[in-house]
CSV table of C-alpha atoms in Angstrom, one decimal:
chain,number,residue,atom,x,y,z
U,1,UNK,CA,71.6,26.9,222.5
U,2,UNK,CA,69.6,29.9,221.7
U,3,UNK,CA,65.9,29.0,221.9
U,4,UNK,CA,63.7,31.4,220.0
U,5,UNK,CA,60.7,29.2,219.4
U,6,UNK,CA,58.7,26.1,221.2
U,7,UNK,CA,56.5,24.2,219.0
U,8,UNK,CA,54.0,21.8,220.6
U,9,UNK,CA,51.8,18.8,219.7
U,10,UNK,CA,48.3,19.3,221.1
U,11,UNK,CA,46.5,16.1,221.9
U,12,UNK,CA,48.3,13.8,224.2
U,13,UNK,CA,50.8,16.6,225.0
U,14,UNK,CA,48.7,19.8,226.1
U,15,UNK,CA,45.2,18.3,226.2
U,16,UNK,CA,44.2,15.0,227.6
U,17,UNK,CA,41.4,14.1,225.5
U,18,UNK,CA,39.6,10.7,225.0
U,19,UNK,CA,37.1,9.9,222.3
U,20,UNK,CA,35.1,6.8,221.4
U,21,UNK,CA,34.4,6.6,217.4
U,22,UNK,CA,32.6,3.4,218.0
U,23,UNK,CA,29.9,4.7,220.2
U,24,UNK,CA,26.7,4.0,218.3
U,25,UNK,CA,25.1,7.2,219.6
U,26,UNK,CA,27.3,9.3,217.4
U,27,UNK,CA,25.6,7.9,214.4
U,28,UNK,CA,22.1,7.5,216.0
U,29,UNK,CA,22.5,11.4,216.7
U,30,UNK,CA,23.5,12.2,213.1
U,31,UNK,CA,20.8,10.0,211.7
U,32,UNK,CA,18.3,11.9,213.6
U,33,UNK,CA,19.5,15.4,212.5
U,34,UNK,CA,19.7,14.2,208.7
U,35,UNK,CA,15.9,13.3,209.0
U,36,UNK,CA,15.3,17.1,209.5
U,37,UNK,CA,17.0,17.7,206.1
U,38,UNK,CA,15.1,14.9,204.3
U,39,UNK,CA,17.7,12.3,204.6
U,40,UNK,CA,16.7,9.1,206.1
U,41,UNK,CA,19.4,6.7,207.0
U,42,UNK,CA,19.9,4.1,209.6
U,43,UNK,CA,22.6,4.8,212.1
U,44,UNK,CA,24.6,1.9,210.8
U,45,UNK,CA,24.2,3.4,207.2
U,46,UNK,CA,25.6,6.6,208.4
U,47,UNK,CA,28.6,4.9,210.1
U,48,UNK,CA,29.3,2.9,207.0
U,49,UNK,CA,29.0,5.9,204.7
U,50,UNK,CA,31.1,8.3,206.9
U,51,UNK,CA,34.1,5.7,206.8
U,52,UNK,CA,33.7,4.9,203.1
U,53,UNK,CA,34.1,8.5,202.2
U,54,UNK,CA,37.0,9.1,204.7
U,55,UNK,CA,38.7,5.8,203.3
U,56,UNK,CA,38.4,7.2,199.6
U,57,UNK,CA,39.8,10.5,200.7
U,58,UNK,CA,42.8,8.9,202.0
U,59,UNK,CA,43.3,6.3,199.3
U,60,UNK,CA,43.1,8.8,196.6
U,61,UNK,CA,45.8,11.1,198.2
U,62,UNK,CA,49.2,11.1,196.8
U,63,UNK,CA,50.6,12.0,200.2
U,64,UNK,CA,52.8,9.4,201.9
U,65,UNK,CA,51.0,10.3,205.2
U,66,UNK,CA,47.5,11.1,204.1
U,67,UNK,CA,45.2,13.1,206.4
U,68,UNK,CA,41.3,13.4,205.9
U,69,UNK,CA,39.3,16.5,206.3
U,70,UNK,CA,36.1,15.9,208.3
U,71,UNK,CA,33.9,19.0,207.1
U,72,UNK,CA,34.8,17.7,203.5
U,73,UNK,CA,33.7,14.3,204.4
U,74,UNK,CA,30.3,15.4,205.6
U,75,UNK,CA,30.1,17.7,202.7
U,76,UNK,CA,30.5,14.7,200.4
U,77,UNK,CA,28.0,12.7,202.6
U,78,UNK,CA,25.4,15.4,201.9
U,79,UNK,CA,26.1,15.6,198.2
U,80,UNK,CA,25.6,11.9,197.7
U,81,UNK,CA,22.5,11.7,199.7
U,82,UNK,CA,20.6,14.9,198.4
U,83,UNK,CA,18.1,13.5,196.1
U,84,UNK,CA,17.5,16.6,193.9
U,85,UNK,CA,18.8,20.0,193.6
U,86,UNK,CA,17.3,22.4,195.9
U,87,UNK,CA,16.4,19.8,198.5
U,88,UNK,CA,18.7,21.4,200.9
U,89,UNK,CA,19.1,25.1,200.3
U,90,UNK,CA,22.7,26.2,199.2
U,91,UNK,CA,23.2,28.3,202.4
U,92,UNK,CA,22.4,25.3,204.6
U,93,UNK,CA,24.8,23.2,202.6
U,94,UNK,CA,27.4,25.5,203.5
U,95,UNK,CA,27.1,25.2,207.3
U,96,UNK,CA,25.6,21.8,207.7
U,97,UNK,CA,28.9,19.7,207.2
U,98,UNK,CA,30.6,21.9,209.9
U,99,UNK,CA,27.5,21.3,212.3
U,100,UNK,CA,27.5,17.5,211.7
U,101,UNK,CA,31.3,17.5,212.4
U,102,UNK,CA,30.6,19.3,215.6
U,103,UNK,CA,28.0,16.7,216.6
U,104,UNK,CA,30.1,13.7,215.6
U,105,UNK,CA,32.9,15.0,218.0
U,106,UNK,CA,30.8,16.3,220.7
U,107,UNK,CA,28.9,13.0,221.0
U,108,UNK,CA,32.1,10.9,220.6
U,109,UNK,CA,34.2,12.8,223.4
U,110,UNK,CA,34.4,11.3,226.8
U,111,UNK,CA,37.0,13.5,228.2
U,112,UNK,CA,38.6,16.9,227.6
U,113,UNK,CA,41.0,18.6,230.1
U,114,UNK,CA,44.6,20.0,230.2
U,115,UNK,CA,47.3,17.9,231.6
U,116,UNK,CA,48.2,19.2,235.2
U,117,UNK,CA,50.5,22.4,235.0
U,118,UNK,CA,50.0,23.2,231.4
U,119,UNK,CA,48.6,26.7,231.9
U,120,UNK,CA,51.3,27.6,234.5
U,121,UNK,CA,54.1,26.3,232.1
U,122,UNK,CA,52.6,28.2,229.2
U,123,UNK,CA,52.3,31.6,231.3
U,124,UNK,CA,55.9,31.1,232.3
U,125,UNK,CA,57.1,30.5,228.6
U,126,UNK,CA,55.0,32.8,226.6
U,127,UNK,CA,56.9,36.0,227.6
U,128,UNK,CA,60.3,34.4,226.7
U,129,UNK,CA,59.7,32.4,223.7
U,130,UNK,CA,57.4,32.3,220.4
U,131,UNK,CA,55.0,29.4,220.8
U,132,UNK,CA,53.3,27.4,218.0
U,133,UNK,CA,51.3,24.2,217.7
U,134,UNK,CA,51.3,21.4,215.3
U,135,UNK,CA,48.6,18.9,215.5
U,136,UNK,CA,47.4,15.9,213.6
U,137,UNK,CA,43.9,16.9,214.0
U,138,UNK,CA,40.8,18.7,212.5
U,139,UNK,CA,40.3,22.6,212.6
U,140,UNK,CA,36.6,21.9,213.3
U,141,UNK,CA,37.5,20.0,216.4
U,142,UNK,CA,40.9,21.2,217.6
U,143,UNK,CA,40.3,24.9,217.7
U,144,UNK,CA,37.1,24.8,219.6
U,145,UNK,CA,38.8,22.3,221.9
U,146,UNK,CA,41.6,24.6,222.6
U,147,UNK,CA,39.1,27.4,223.4
U,148,UNK,CA,37.2,25.4,225.6
U,149,UNK,CA,40.4,24.5,227.9
U,150,UNK,CA,41.8,28.0,227.5
U,151,UNK,CA,44.9,27.7,225.6
U,152,UNK,CA,43.9,29.0,221.9
U,153,UNK,CA,45.4,32.3,222.6
U,154,UNK,CA,49.0,31.0,223.4
U,155,UNK,CA,50.0,29.9,220.0
U,156,UNK,CA,50.6,31.5,216.6
U,157,UNK,CA,50.6,29.6,214.3
U,158,UNK,CA,48.4,26.6,215.1
U,159,UNK,CA,49.2,24.1,212.3
U,160,UNK,CA,46.5,21.6,211.9
U,161,UNK,CA,47.1,18.6,209.7
U,162,UNK,CA,43.4,18.4,208.4
U,163,UNK,CA,43.8,21.7,206.6
U,164,UNK,CA,47.0,20.4,204.7
U,165,UNK,CA,45.9,16.9,203.6
U,166,UNK,CA,49.0,15.3,205.2
U,167,UNK,CA,49.8,14.5,208.8
U,168,UNK,CA,53.1,14.0,210.9
U,169,UNK,CA,55.9,12.9,210.4
U,170,UNK,CA,55.4,14.9,207.0
U,171,UNK,CA,58.1,17.8,207.7
U,172,UNK,CA,56.2,20.1,205.7
U,173,UNK,CA,53.8,20.8,208.9
U,174,UNK,CA,57.0,21.7,210.9
U,175,UNK,CA,58.3,23.8,208.0
U,176,UNK,CA,55.0,25.7,207.8
U,177,UNK,CA,55.3,26.7,211.5
U,178,UNK,CA,59.1,27.6,211.3
U,179,UNK,CA,58.5,29.8,208.3
U,180,UNK,CA,55.6,31.5,210.1
U,181,UNK,CA,57.6,31.9,213.2
U,182,UNK,CA,60.8,33.2,211.1
U,183,UNK,CA,62.8,30.8,213.3
U,184,UNK,CA,65.6,28.3,212.1
U,185,UNK,CA,65.1,24.7,213.3
U,186,UNK,CA,68.3,24.8,215.4
U,187,UNK,CA,66.7,27.5,217.5
U,188,UNK,CA,63.5,25.6,218.1
U,189,UNK,CA,62.3,22.9,220.4
U,190,UNK,CA,59.5,20.4,219.7
U,191,UNK,CA,57.5,18.9,222.5
U,192,UNK,CA,55.2,15.9,221.7
U,193,UNK,CA,54.1,12.5,223.0
U,194,UNK,CA,54.5,10.3,219.9
U,195,UNK,CA,57.8,8.9,219.3
U,196,UNK,CA,57.4,8.5,215.5
U,197,UNK,CA,54.9,11.2,214.7
U,198,UNK,CA,56.5,13.9,217.0
U,199,UNK,CA,60.1,13.0,217.9
U,200,UNK,CA,61.1,11.4,214.7
U,201,UNK,CA,59.6,14.0,212.6
U,202,UNK,CA,61.2,16.9,214.3
U,203,UNK,CA,64.6,15.4,214.5
U,204,UNK,CA,64.5,15.0,210.8
U,205,UNK,CA,64.8,18.7,210.4
U,206,UNK,CA,67.2,19.2,213.2
U,207,UNK,CA,64.8,20.4,215.7
U,208,UNK,CA,65.5,19.4,219.2
U,209,UNK,CA,63.0,17.4,221.0
U,210,UNK,CA,61.2,16.9,224.4
U,211,UNK,CA,59.3,13.7,224.6
U,212,UNK,CA,56.3,13.9,227.0
U,213,UNK,CA,55.6,10.4,228.1
U,214,UNK,CA,51.9,11.0,228.8
U,215,UNK,CA,49.0,8.5,228.8
U,216,UNK,CA,48.8,8.6,225.1
U,217,UNK,CA,50.9,8.2,221.9
U,218,UNK,CA,53.6,5.8,220.6
U,219,UNK,CA,56.4,5.2,223.2
U,220,UNK,CA,58.8,3.7,220.8
U,221,UNK,CA,60.0,4.1,217.2
U,222,UNK,CA,63.0,2.1,215.9
U,223,UNK,CA,66.1,4.2,215.6
U,224,UNK,CA,64.4,7.2,217.4
U,225,UNK,CA,65.7,8.6,220.6
U,226,UNK,CA,64.4,12.0,222.1
U,227,UNK,CA,66.9,14.8,223.2
U,228,UNK,CA,65.0,14.9,226.6
U,229,UNK,CA,62.1,13.0,228.3
U,230,UNK,CA,59.6,14.4,230.7
U,231,UNK,CA,57.0,12.3,232.7
U,232,UNK,CA,54.9,15.4,234.2
U,233,UNK,CA,54.2,18.6,232.0
U,234,UNK,CA,56.1,21.0,234.6
U,235,UNK,CA,59.2,19.1,234.0
U,236,UNK,CA,59.3,21.2,230.7
U,237,UNK,CA,60.8,24.1,232.6
U,238,UNK,CA,63.8,22.0,233.7
U,239,UNK,CA,64.1,20.6,229.8
U,240,UNK,CA,64.2,24.4,228.5
U,241,UNK,CA,66.9,25.1,231.0
U,242,UNK,CA,68.8,22.0,229.9
U,243,UNK,CA,68.8,23.1,226.3
U,244,UNK,CA,69.7,26.8,227.2
U,245,UNK,CA,72.8,25.6,228.9
U,246,UNK,CA,74.0,23.5,225.9
């Protein structure tokens, strides 16, 4: 097999992240921020409105695997709550949804770190292969988190589902990455930690798959078998060698 590109999932594959969206401090913090912009809501009102808007985004989508956009959620949130035109200046309405999305993620996050060996493996692979990332995520969160752990410069493109309105296993996310790379599916590997969203999705396009059995992600999907399994990230080196011998 001639490998020209290796595609990666991000969270649960490269980044070991843990968040708690049930943490009431998220909604308390956002409630406090909103008071400085003339919006007065109890933390549970903030929580309920946030999930209500997100639910509408998904239910009104025509996609089989719909994805929300967190910045758009907070933009709609503010539009619903601003009592009169001019209450919040237009310039502030542009950046405030992004700021609220940042606050939401920052307060909810408990852990953000690379899995052991990720940087060493990336440094080995980067001179030899094109590297890209495909993530079910939000750009407002994913890109800063990649910068924080030092891997943002390794991948081009970085495909984030929140920018498209649909998520894995939709094959269009993979096709977008392959098109940008100018690489055919048979010359690519995909590395992910979820048997359905990652392995099933990639195999549908004829991409060879490496399943990373990390501490996150679905371990089984009916009728789905990865081409190679690793249990520690540095084992990816052996996986790549295995495919190159095929």
